[in-house]
Coordinates of C-alpha atoms and ligand atoms in Angstrom, one line a residue:
Chain E
M264 CA -11.6 49.3 -60.3
G265 CA -14.8 51.4 -60.5
T266 CA -16.8 48.3 -61.2
F267 CA -15.2 46.5 -58.4
I268 CA -16.0 49.1 -55.8
Q269 CA -19.5 49.5 -57.3
Q270 CA -20.1 45.8 -56.8
V271 CA -18.9 45.9 -53.2
I272 CA -21.4 48.7 -52.5
N273 CA -24.2 46.8 -54.2
G274 CA -23.2 43.6 -52.4
L275 CA -23.0 45.2 -49.0
T276 CA -26.5 46.7 -49.5
V277 CA -28.1 43.5 -50.6
G278 CA -26.0 41.6 -48.1
G279 CA -27.2 43.7 -45.2
I280 CA -30.8 43.0 -46.2
Y281 CA -30.1 39.3 -46.5
A282 CA -28.5 39.3 -43.2
L283 CA -31.4 41.0 -41.4
I284 CA -33.8 38.5 -42.9
A285 CA -31.4 35.5 -42.3
L286 CA -31.3 36.3 -38.6
G287 CA -35.0 35.5 -38.3
Y288 CA -34.5 32.0 -39.8
T289 CA -31.4 31.3 -37.7
M290 CA -32.8 32.5 -34.4
V291 CA -36.0 30.5 -34.7
Y292 CA -34.1 27.4 -35.8
G293 CA -31.7 27.9 -32.9
V294 CA -34.4 27.6 -30.2
L295 CA -37.0 25.4 -32.0
R296 CA -35.0 23.4 -34.6
L297 CA -37.7 24.6 -37.0
I298 CA -37.4 26.3 -40.4
N299 CA -40.0 29.1 -40.3
F300 CA -40.9 29.0 -44.0
A301 CA -43.3 31.9 -43.4
H302 CA -40.5 34.2 -42.4
G303 CA -39.8 35.6 -45.9
D304 CA -43.5 36.3 -46.4
L305 CA -43.6 38.1 -43.0
C306 CA -40.8 40.3 -44.2
I307 CA -42.5 41.2 -47.4
L308 CA -45.7 41.8 -45.5
G309 CA -43.6 44.4 -43.7
A310 CA -42.7 46.0 -47.0
F311 CA -46.4 46.2 -47.9
V312 CA -47.4 47.6 -44.5
G313 CA -44.7 50.2 -45.0
L314 CA -45.8 50.9 -48.5
T315 CA -49.3 51.7 -47.3
M316 CA -47.9 54.1 -44.8
L317 CA -45.8 55.7 -47.5
S318 CA -48.5 56.0 -50.1
G319 CA -50.7 58.5 -48.5
A320 CA -52.5 56.5 -45.8
L321 CA -52.0 59.5 -43.6
G322 CA -53.0 62.1 -46.1
G323 CA -50.5 64.3 -47.8
G324 CA -48.2 67.0 -46.6
H325 CA -45.8 65.1 -44.4
P326 CA -42.1 65.4 -44.9
G327 CA -40.6 62.3 -46.6
P328 CA -38.0 61.2 -44.1
A329 CA -40.5 61.5 -41.2
L330 CA -43.0 59.4 -43.2
V331 CA -40.3 56.8 -43.9
L332 CA -39.4 56.6 -40.3
L333 CA -43.0 56.2 -39.3
A334 CA -43.4 53.5 -42.0
F335 CA -40.5 51.6 -40.3
V336 CA -42.0 51.9 -36.9
V337 CA -45.4 50.7 -37.9
A338 CA -44.1 47.9 -40.1
V339 CA -41.8 46.7 -37.2
I340 CA -44.6 46.7 -34.7
A341 CA -47.1 45.1 -37.1
I342 CA -44.7 42.3 -38.1
S343 CA -43.6 41.6 -34.6
V344 CA -47.2 41.1 -33.5
A345 CA -47.7 38.9 -36.6
G346 CA -44.6 36.9 -35.7
V347 CA -45.8 36.2 -32.2
A348 CA -49.3 35.3 -33.5
L349 CA -47.8 33.0 -36.1
E350 CA -45.9 31.1 -33.4
F351 CA -48.9 30.9 -31.2
V352 CA -51.3 29.7 -33.9
A353 CA -49.1 27.7 -36.2
Y354 CA -46.2 26.3 -34.2
R355 CA -47.0 26.2 -30.4
P356 CA -49.8 23.7 -30.7
L357 CA -47.4 21.4 -32.6
R358 CA -44.5 21.7 -30.3
K359 CA -44.8 18.1 -29.1
A360 CA -46.0 16.7 -32.4
D361 CA -44.1 15.1 -35.2
R362 CA -41.5 17.4 -36.8
L363 CA -43.1 17.0 -40.2
A364 CA -46.4 18.5 -38.9
A365 CA -44.6 21.7 -38.0
V366 CA -42.9 21.9 -41.4
V367 CA -46.3 21.5 -43.1
S368 CA -47.8 24.1 -40.8
A369 CA -44.9 26.5 -41.7
L370 CA -45.5 26.0 -45.4
G371 CA -49.2 26.5 -44.9
A372 CA -48.6 29.7 -43.0
S373 CA -46.3 30.9 -45.8
M374 CA -49.0 30.4 -48.4
L375 CA -51.6 32.0 -46.2
I376 CA -49.6 35.2 -45.7
E377 CA -48.6 35.3 -49.4
N378 CA -52.2 35.0 -50.5
G379 CA -53.4 37.4 -47.8
I380 CA -51.0 40.0 -49.3
M381 CA -52.4 39.3 -52.7
L382 CA -56.0 39.8 -51.5
I383 CA -55.2 43.0 -49.7
W384 CA -52.7 44.7 -52.0
G385 CA -53.5 42.9 -55.3
P386 CA -51.5 40.6 -57.6
E387 CA -49.7 43.3 -59.6
V388 CA -46.3 44.8 -58.9
R389 CA -46.8 47.8 -56.6
V390 CA -44.4 50.7 -57.0
F391 CA -42.9 52.6 -54.0
P392 CA -43.4 56.3 -54.2
S393 CA -40.4 58.4 -55.1
G394 CA -39.1 61.6 -53.6
L395 CA -39.5 60.6 -50.0
L396 CA -35.8 60.3 -49.3
P397 CA -32.9 62.6 -50.4
A398 CA -31.9 61.7 -54.0
T399 CA -28.3 62.4 -53.2
T400 CA -25.7 60.2 -54.7
W401 CA -22.0 60.3 -53.8
H402 CA -19.3 59.4 -56.3
V403 CA -16.2 57.6 -55.0
A404 CA -13.4 56.3 -57.2
G405 CA -15.6 55.7 -60.2
A406 CA -18.4 54.2 -58.2
S407 CA -21.6 55.7 -56.9
I408 CA -23.5 55.2 -53.7
S409 CA -27.0 56.6 -53.1
F410 CA -28.6 57.8 -49.9
V411 CA -30.7 54.7 -49.7
E412 CA -27.7 52.4 -50.0
V413 CA -25.9 54.3 -47.2
M414 CA -29.0 54.1 -45.1
I415 CA -29.4 50.4 -45.6
I416 CA -25.7 49.6 -44.9
I417 CA -25.5 51.8 -41.8
V418 CA -28.8 50.7 -40.3
S419 CA -28.1 47.0 -41.0
V420 CA -24.7 47.2 -39.3
V421 CA -26.2 49.1 -36.3
L422 CA -29.0 46.6 -35.9
M423 CA -26.7 43.6 -36.1
A424 CA -24.3 45.1 -33.6
A425 CA -27.2 45.8 -31.3
L426 CA -28.5 42.2 -31.6
Y427 CA -25.0 40.8 -31.1
G428 CA -24.6 42.9 -27.9
F429 CA -28.0 41.9 -26.7
V430 CA -27.6 38.2 -27.2
N431 CA -24.0 38.0 -25.9
H432 CA -24.0 40.6 -23.1
T433 CA -27.4 40.7 -21.5
R434 CA -29.0 38.3 -19.1
F435 CA -32.0 37.6 -21.3
G436 CA -29.7 37.2 -24.4
T437 CA -27.8 34.6 -22.5
A438 CA -31.1 32.9 -21.6
I439 CA -31.9 32.8 -25.3
R440 CA -28.6 31.1 -26.1
A441 CA -29.1 28.7 -23.2
A442 CA -32.6 27.7 -24.4
A443 CA -31.1 27.1 -27.8
I444 CA -28.6 24.6 -26.3
D445 CA -30.9 22.7 -23.9
Q446 CA -34.5 23.7 -23.2
D447 CA -34.9 21.6 -20.1
A448 CA -31.7 22.7 -18.6
A449 CA -32.8 26.3 -19.3
R450 CA -36.0 25.6 -17.5
L451 CA -34.1 24.4 -14.5
M452 CA -32.4 27.8 -14.4
G453 CA -35.8 29.4 -14.0
I454 CA -35.9 30.6 -17.6
N455 CA -39.4 30.7 -19.0
V456 CA -38.7 29.0 -22.3
N457 CA -42.1 30.0 -23.8
R458 CA -41.1 33.6 -23.2
V459 CA -37.7 33.0 -24.9
I460 CA -39.5 31.5 -27.9
S461 CA -41.9 34.4 -28.1
S462 CA -39.0 36.9 -27.9
V463 CA -37.3 35.2 -30.9
F464 CA -40.6 35.6 -32.8
V465 CA -40.5 39.3 -32.0
I466 CA -36.8 39.9 -32.8
G467 CA -36.6 37.9 -36.0
P468 CA -39.7 39.3 -37.6
A469 CA -38.9 42.9 -36.4
L470 CA -35.5 42.7 -38.1
G471 CA -37.2 41.0 -41.1
A472 CA -39.7 43.8 -41.4
V473 CA -36.8 46.3 -41.6
G474 CA -35.2 44.1 -44.2
G475 CA -38.4 43.8 -46.2
L476 CA -39.0 47.5 -46.2
F477 CA -35.4 48.1 -47.3
I478 CA -36.1 45.8 -50.3
G479 CA -39.1 48.0 -51.2
L480 CA -37.2 51.2 -50.8
Y481 CA -34.1 49.9 -52.6
Y482 CA -35.8 48.3 -55.6
R483 CA -38.8 50.6 -55.4
E484 CA -41.3 47.9 -55.8
A485 CA -43.1 45.1 -54.0
Y486 CA -45.2 42.1 -55.2
F487 CA -46.8 39.3 -53.3
T488 CA -44.5 36.5 -54.2
M489 CA -41.4 38.4 -53.3
G490 CA -41.3 36.7 -49.9
W491 CA -40.4 33.5 -51.6
T492 CA -37.5 35.0 -53.7
Y493 CA -35.9 37.0 -50.9
G494 CA -36.7 34.5 -48.2
L495 CA -34.9 31.7 -50.1
N496 CA -31.8 33.9 -50.5
A497 CA -31.8 34.8 -46.9
F498 CA -32.4 31.2 -45.9
I499 CA -29.4 30.1 -48.0
A500 CA -27.4 32.9 -46.3
A501 CA -28.4 31.4 -42.9
I502 CA -27.3 28.0 -44.0
I503 CA -24.0 29.3 -45.5
G504 CA -23.2 30.9 -42.1
G505 CA -24.4 27.9 -40.1
I506 CA -28.0 27.8 -39.3
G507 CA -28.7 28.4 -35.7
N508 CA -25.6 30.6 -35.4
I509 CA -26.3 34.3 -35.1
P510 CA -22.9 35.8 -36.3
G511 CA -23.1 33.1 -39.0
A512 CA -26.3 34.6 -40.4
M513 CA -24.7 38.0 -40.5
L514 CA -21.6 36.7 -42.2
G515 CA -23.7 34.5 -44.6
G516 CA -25.9 37.4 -45.6
V517 CA -23.1 39.7 -46.4
L518 CA -21.1 37.0 -48.2
L519 CA -24.1 36.0 -50.3
G520 CA -24.9 39.7 -51.1
L521 CA -21.3 40.3 -52.3
F522 CA -21.3 37.1 -54.3
N523 CA -24.6 38.0 -56.0
A524 CA -23.3 41.4 -56.8
F525 CA -20.1 40.2 -58.3
A526 CA -22.0 37.5 -60.2
A527 CA -24.3 40.2 -61.6
G528 CA -21.5 42.6 -62.3
Y529 CA -18.9 40.3 -63.9
V530 CA -21.0 37.3 -65.2
S531 CA -24.6 38.1 -65.8
S532 CA -27.5 38.6 -63.5
S533 CA -29.4 35.8 -65.2
W534 CA -26.8 33.4 -63.7
Q535 CA -27.4 34.8 -60.2
N536 CA -29.4 31.9 -58.8
A537 CA -27.2 29.3 -60.3
I538 CA -24.2 31.0 -58.8
T539 CA -25.9 31.3 -55.4
F540 CA -26.6 27.6 -55.3
A541 CA -23.1 26.8 -56.5
L542 CA -21.8 28.9 -53.6
L543 CA -24.1 27.0 -51.2
I544 CA -23.0 23.6 -52.5
A545 CA -19.3 24.5 -52.4
I546 CA -19.5 25.7 -48.8
L547 CA -21.6 22.8 -47.6
L548 CA -19.1 20.4 -49.3
I549 CA -16.2 22.0 -47.3
R550 CA -18.2 22.7 -44.1
P551 CA -21.4 20.6 -43.9
S552 CA -22.6 22.7 -40.9
G553 CA -21.9 26.1 -42.5
L554 CA -19.1 28.5 -41.9
L555 CA -19.7 29.1 -38.2
G556 CA -22.0 26.2 -37.4
E557 CA -20.8 23.6 -34.9
R558 CA -23.5 21.0 -35.3
V559 CA -23.5 18.7 -38.3
A560 CA -27.0 18.8 -39.7
E561 CA -29.3 16.9 -37.4
K562 CA -33.1 16.6 -37.2
V563 CA -34.6 18.1 -40.3
Chain I
M161 CA -44.0 20.2 8.9
S162 CA -41.7 19.0 6.2
L163 CA -40.2 21.3 3.6
L164 CA -41.0 18.9 0.8
E165 CA -44.0 16.6 0.9
I166 CA -44.9 14.3 -1.9
A167 CA -48.0 12.2 -1.8
D168 CA -49.1 9.4 -4.1
L169 CA -47.2 10.8 -7.1
R170 CA -47.9 9.0 -10.3
V171 CA -46.1 9.8 -13.6
N172 CA -46.5 8.1 -16.9
Y173 CA -44.6 8.1 -20.2
G174 CA -47.4 7.3 -22.5
E175 CA -48.6 3.9 -21.4
I176 CA -45.6 3.2 -19.2
E177 CA -46.1 3.9 -15.5
A178 CA -42.7 5.2 -14.3
L179 CA -43.9 6.3 -10.8
K180 CA -46.8 4.3 -9.3
G181 CA -47.7 6.3 -6.3
V182 CA -44.6 7.7 -4.6
S183 CA -44.9 9.4 -1.2
L184 CA -42.0 10.9 0.7
A185 CA -41.1 13.8 2.8
V186 CA -37.9 15.9 3.4
A187 CA -37.6 18.1 6.5
Q188 CA -35.9 21.4 6.5
G189 CA -32.1 21.0 6.9
E190 CA -32.1 17.3 6.1
I191 CA -30.1 15.4 3.6
V192 CA -32.2 12.6 2.1
A193 CA -30.9 10.0 -0.3
I194 CA -32.9 8.0 -2.9
L195 CA -31.5 4.7 -3.9
G196 CA -32.7 2.5 -6.7
A197 CA -31.5 0.4 -9.7
N198 CA -31.4 1.7 -13.3
G199 CA -34.9 2.5 -14.5
A200 CA -36.4 2.6 -11.0
G201 CA -37.8 6.1 -11.6
K202 CA -35.3 8.3 -9.8
T203 CA -34.8 10.8 -12.6
T204 CA -38.5 10.8 -13.3
L205 CA -39.1 11.8 -9.7
M206 CA -36.5 14.6 -9.8
R207 CA -37.8 16.0 -13.1
T208 CA -41.4 15.9 -11.8
I209 CA -40.5 17.8 -8.7
S210 CA -38.8 20.5 -10.8
G211 CA -41.8 20.8 -13.0
L212 CA -40.3 19.3 -16.2
L213 CA -42.8 16.5 -16.2
A214 CA -46.5 16.7 -15.4
P215 CA -47.7 14.1 -13.0
R216 CA -50.8 12.1 -13.8
G217 CA -51.8 12.1 -10.1
G218 CA -50.7 13.0 -6.6
T219 CA -49.4 16.2 -5.0
I220 CA -46.1 17.9 -4.4
R221 CA -46.1 20.5 -1.6
F222 CA -43.1 22.8 -0.9
D223 CA -43.0 24.8 2.3
G224 CA -46.7 24.2 2.8
A225 CA -47.9 25.3 -0.6
E226 CA -48.8 23.0 -3.5
I227 CA -46.5 23.3 -6.5
T228 CA -47.7 20.3 -8.4
K229 CA -48.9 22.3 -11.4
L230 CA -46.5 25.2 -11.4
G231 CA -44.2 25.7 -14.4
A232 CA -40.5 24.9 -14.0
D233 CA -39.5 28.5 -13.8
R234 CA -41.9 29.2 -11.0
I235 CA -40.6 26.3 -9.0
V236 CA -37.1 27.7 -9.2
Q237 CA -38.4 31.0 -7.9
R238 CA -40.0 29.2 -5.0
G239 CA -36.6 27.9 -4.0
I240 CA -36.0 24.5 -5.6
A241 CA -32.9 24.1 -7.8
Q242 CA -31.6 21.0 -9.5
S243 CA -28.3 19.7 -10.7
P244 CA -29.7 17.2 -13.4
E245 CA -28.5 13.8 -14.4
G246 CA -25.8 14.0 -16.9
R247 CA -24.9 17.5 -15.7
R248 CA -26.4 19.3 -18.8
V249 CA -24.1 22.3 -18.6
F250 CA -24.4 24.8 -21.5
G251 CA -21.4 23.7 -23.4
T252 CA -21.0 26.8 -25.6
L253 CA -21.4 29.2 -22.8
T254 CA -18.5 30.1 -20.5
V255 CA -18.3 28.8 -16.9
L256 CA -19.2 32.3 -15.6
E257 CA -22.2 32.5 -18.0
N258 CA -23.4 29.1 -16.8
L259 CA -23.2 30.2 -13.2
R260 CA -24.8 33.6 -13.8
L261 CA -27.7 31.8 -15.5
G262 CA -28.2 29.8 -12.3
G263 CA -29.2 33.1 -10.7
F264 CA -31.6 34.0 -13.5
T265 CA -34.6 34.4 -11.2
R266 CA -32.8 36.6 -8.7
P267 CA -32.1 40.4 -8.7
R268 CA -28.8 41.0 -10.5
G269 CA -27.4 42.7 -7.4
E270 CA -27.9 39.7 -5.2
I271 CA -26.1 37.1 -7.1
M272 CA -22.5 38.3 -6.4
G273 CA -22.5 36.8 -3.0
S274 CA -23.6 33.4 -4.3
L275 CA -21.0 33.6 -7.0
D276 CA -18.3 34.2 -4.4
F277 CA -19.6 31.3 -2.4
V278 CA -19.6 28.9 -5.4
L279 CA -16.2 30.0 -6.6
G280 CA -14.9 29.5 -3.1
L281 CA -16.4 26.1 -2.9
F282 CA -15.0 25.1 -6.3
P283 CA -11.8 27.0 -6.8
R284 CA -11.2 25.1 -10.1
L285 CA -14.1 27.0 -11.6
A286 CA -12.6 30.3 -10.6
E287 CA -9.5 29.5 -12.7
R288 CA -11.7 28.4 -15.6
R289 CA -14.4 31.0 -15.4
A290 CA -13.8 32.3 -19.0
Q291 CA -13.6 28.8 -20.5
F292 CA -16.5 27.2 -22.4
A293 CA -18.2 24.8 -20.1
G294 CA -18.2 22.1 -22.8
T295 CA -14.4 22.0 -22.7
L296 CA -14.2 21.1 -19.0
S297 CA -13.6 17.7 -17.5
G298 CA -16.5 15.6 -16.3
G299 CA -15.8 16.5 -12.7
E300 CA -15.5 20.2 -13.4
Q301 CA -18.7 20.1 -15.4
Q302 CA -20.4 18.5 -12.3
M303 CA -19.1 21.4 -10.3
V304 CA -20.6 23.8 -12.8
A305 CA -23.9 21.9 -12.6
I306 CA -24.0 22.0 -8.8
G307 CA -22.7 25.6 -8.6
R308 CA -25.2 26.7 -11.1
A309 CA -28.0 25.3 -9.0
L310 CA -26.6 27.0 -5.9
M311 CA -26.7 30.3 -7.7
A312 CA -30.5 30.2 -7.4
K313 CA -29.9 30.3 -3.6
P314 CA -32.2 27.3 -3.2
R315 CA -33.8 26.2 0.0
L316 CA -34.0 22.7 -1.5
L317 CA -31.2 21.3 -3.7
L318 CA -32.0 18.3 -5.9
L319 CA -29.0 16.3 -7.1
D320 CA -29.4 13.6 -9.7
E321 CA -26.4 11.3 -9.7
P322 CA -23.6 13.8 -9.1
S323 CA -21.1 11.0 -9.1
L324 CA -22.1 9.6 -12.5
G325 CA -19.0 8.7 -14.5
L326 CA -16.5 10.3 -12.2
A327 CA -13.3 8.9 -10.8
P328 CA -13.4 7.9 -7.1
I329 CA -11.2 10.8 -6.0
I330 CA -13.4 13.3 -7.8
V331 CA -16.5 11.7 -6.3
Q332 CA -15.0 12.2 -2.8
A333 CA -14.3 15.8 -3.5
I334 CA -17.8 16.4 -4.8
F335 CA -19.3 14.7 -1.7
R336 CA -17.1 16.9 0.6
S337 CA -18.6 19.9 -1.2
L338 CA -22.1 18.6 -0.6
R339 CA -21.4 18.3 3.1
E340 CA -20.2 21.9 3.1
I341 CA -23.3 23.0 1.2
A342 CA -25.5 21.2 3.7
R343 CA -23.8 23.0 6.5
T344 CA -25.0 26.4 5.1
G345 CA -28.5 25.2 5.8
V346 CA -29.5 24.0 2.3
T347 CA -31.8 21.0 2.4
I348 CA -30.7 18.3 0.0
L349 CA -32.5 15.5 -1.9
L350 CA -29.9 13.3 -3.5
V351 CA -30.3 10.5 -6.1
E352 CA -27.4 8.1 -6.3
Q353 CA -26.3 4.8 -7.7
N354 CA -23.3 5.1 -5.4
A355 CA -25.3 4.0 -2.4
R356 CA -22.5 3.8 0.1
M357 CA -21.3 7.4 -0.4
A358 CA -24.9 8.7 -0.5
L359 CA -25.9 6.9 2.7
K360 CA -22.8 8.1 4.6
L361 CA -23.7 11.6 3.7
A362 CA -27.5 11.4 4.2
D363 CA -29.6 11.5 7.3
R364 CA -32.3 9.3 5.8
G365 CA -32.8 7.2 2.7
Y366 CA -35.6 5.8 0.5
V367 CA -35.3 2.9 -1.7
L368 CA -37.2 3.1 -5.0
E369 CA -38.0 0.0 -7.0
V370 CA -39.8 0.1 -10.4
G371 CA -41.8 3.2 -9.5
R372 CA -42.6 2.4 -5.8
I373 CA -40.9 3.3 -2.5
V374 CA -40.2 -0.1 -1.0
L375 CA -38.1 1.0 2.0
A376 CA -37.6 4.2 4.1
D377 CA -35.3 4.4 7.0
E378 CA -32.4 6.3 8.7
A379 CA -29.3 6.2 6.5
K380 CA -27.3 4.5 9.2
R381 CA -29.8 1.7 9.5
L382 CA -30.0 1.3 5.7
L383 CA -26.2 1.2 5.5
A384 CA -26.2 -1.7 8.0
S385 CA -29.1 -3.6 6.6
P386 CA -28.2 -6.9 5.0
D387 CA -30.8 -6.5 2.3
I388 CA -29.5 -3.2 1.2
Q389 CA -26.0 -4.4 1.3
A390 CA -26.8 -7.3 -1.0
A391 CA -28.9 -5.2 -3.4
Y392 CA -27.1 -1.8 -3.5
L393 CA -23.8 -2.0 -1.7
G394 CA -22.4 -4.9 -3.7
G395 CA -22.5 -7.3 -0.6
E396 CA -20.0 -7.8 2.2
S397 CA -17.2 -8.9 -0.1
S398 CA -16.8 -5.5 -1.8
A399 CA -17.7 -3.4 1.2
H400 CA -14.4 -1.6 0.8
R401 CA -15.5 -0.1 -2.6
V402 CA -16.4 3.5 -2.7
Ligands
LIG667 N1 -38.7 9.9 -22.1 C1 -39.1 8.7 -21.8 N2 -40.0 8.0 -22.5 C2 -40.4 6.8 -22.2 N3 -40.0 6.1 -21.1 C3 -39.1 6.7 -20.3 C4 -38.6 8.0 -20.6 N4 -37.8 8.4 -19.6 C5 -37.7 7.3 -18.8 N5 -38.5 6.3 -19.2 C6 -38.7 5.1 -18.5 O1 -39.2 5.3 -17.2 C7 -38.5 4.4 -16.3 C8 -37.8 5.3 -15.2 O2 -36.8 6.0 -15.8 P1 -35.8 7.0 -15.0 O3 -35.0 7.6 -15.9 O4 -36.7 7.8 -14.1 O5 -35.0 5.9 -14.1 P2 -33.8 6.1 -13.1 O6 -34.1 5.5 -11.9 O7 -33.4 7.6 -13.1 O8 -32.6 5.3 -13.9 P3 -31.1 5.5 -14.0 O9 -30.5 5.0 -12.7 O10 -30.6 4.7 -15.1 O11 -30.8 6.9 -14.2 C9 -37.6 3.6 -17.1 O12 -38.3 2.3 -17.3 C10 -37.5 4.3 -18.4 O13 -37.3 3.4 -19.4
LIG668 MG1 -31.7 8.6 -13.7

């Protein structure tokens, strides 16, 4: 029973992170029918920006939690700006071009960011400083949950609830959904679709930066190829939930996190990737468009 | 001065010339119909007016100001709304969300009056306001498309084939609503394959043939013209058709 609860805690933590990152894939796909392959790298760029803030860029003497909060704020702002710039430079000029051109551009942007991280922060694994956040650990029914895990779970839930409310209950959120359904019809409503697209490249990377920094704080390390590893998992989460569908990305992230945790806890963590893909294949066999997706896979 | 003035409008799809120098004018308060066979360029014209297509040449003036190069969202702000061909409702949004989006460019507080007007005009939509628009019948979706355009409180309403694929009785209901909309002072530019209904409603009409205006006259005269009857009204023998 202790193991079970422990895996649920681990799964929700990782799942929350996957979900935050998966939202960026799904929202961009929703409005542009494009897989932003650079998204995972943007998220990890967020982790590195945060790391720089945490490892004394401001000089010593600041209280840990305040420093962590500041790291989040700076990472979110930096990665949002990077996201908008990415869309402007890599995707907007190709909006009317062949779909393959945008895919190649996305892969190129991914490599560029990854190598940029390596040039700035080096190729080695960078360790996150310790002692910034309370080391408190609570014990419940034979399982333990740390402060960082509680923080990740709560913040993920709050951010997802906020996004859900924004997209479903505000005028601009409705405009985003409309543009995802039919861009020309959205234009006829007076919606500036370019602004909608930019907003998606702010929201997705902002949530992704939080996710990326969570990864750094949780595993206490960051390395330049990490965007690929976590990006792939989050992307799979988005597909499991139904790519393009916002609640789907949340559900897919949490499900995949739980599944990974149980695989690591009961089977072996070396089987984790195999089990992830088995889950993906099983779900796509039953529901080709993902758990909450309506469209059967169309244009790639 | 006309509310809408189009001069020598040319639009291409790649090498294909869809509009080859179209000129027309719509006065404030008028209902103008555009007739033409499949592929004549009617939808191209409507999409260009709304700013969804960029013309290769010519000008579009609205209320005295040139709007040829404005983005689609700015054109809605100026007071031109469109119910597009094929309705294009947002299927996974509710009827109410669709209608509210129609008022996207207006201050939130001002759209309640328009919403009441639209729901009064189409009581069926009031009953189905919480339903996904994609689950409505074709006629109801057309009401959503027209209602959504009205939510912008347009001075000029563009309608691209509002009768497309609808049963005659629904078409008649839609046209009755159009008459009611026109009575509120909205100017209407209407594209129709259903030439008889369109000409009965309209003050004037234009005939578009492969990208060119070939005829312009009062609707009554067009309705009576033997050429028009032969080409667009199915001739004398079927004159009783709607
Ligand atoms: N996206 C496009 N790409 C290339 N050609 C197009 C495109 N859209 C329309 N055309 C061509 O432009 C011409 C005019 O088309 P348009 O849709 O404006 O006609 P229409 O009068 O609205 O016809 P219908 O009554 O069938 O709706 C046609 O020859 C059509 O094949
Ligand atoms: Mg047409």
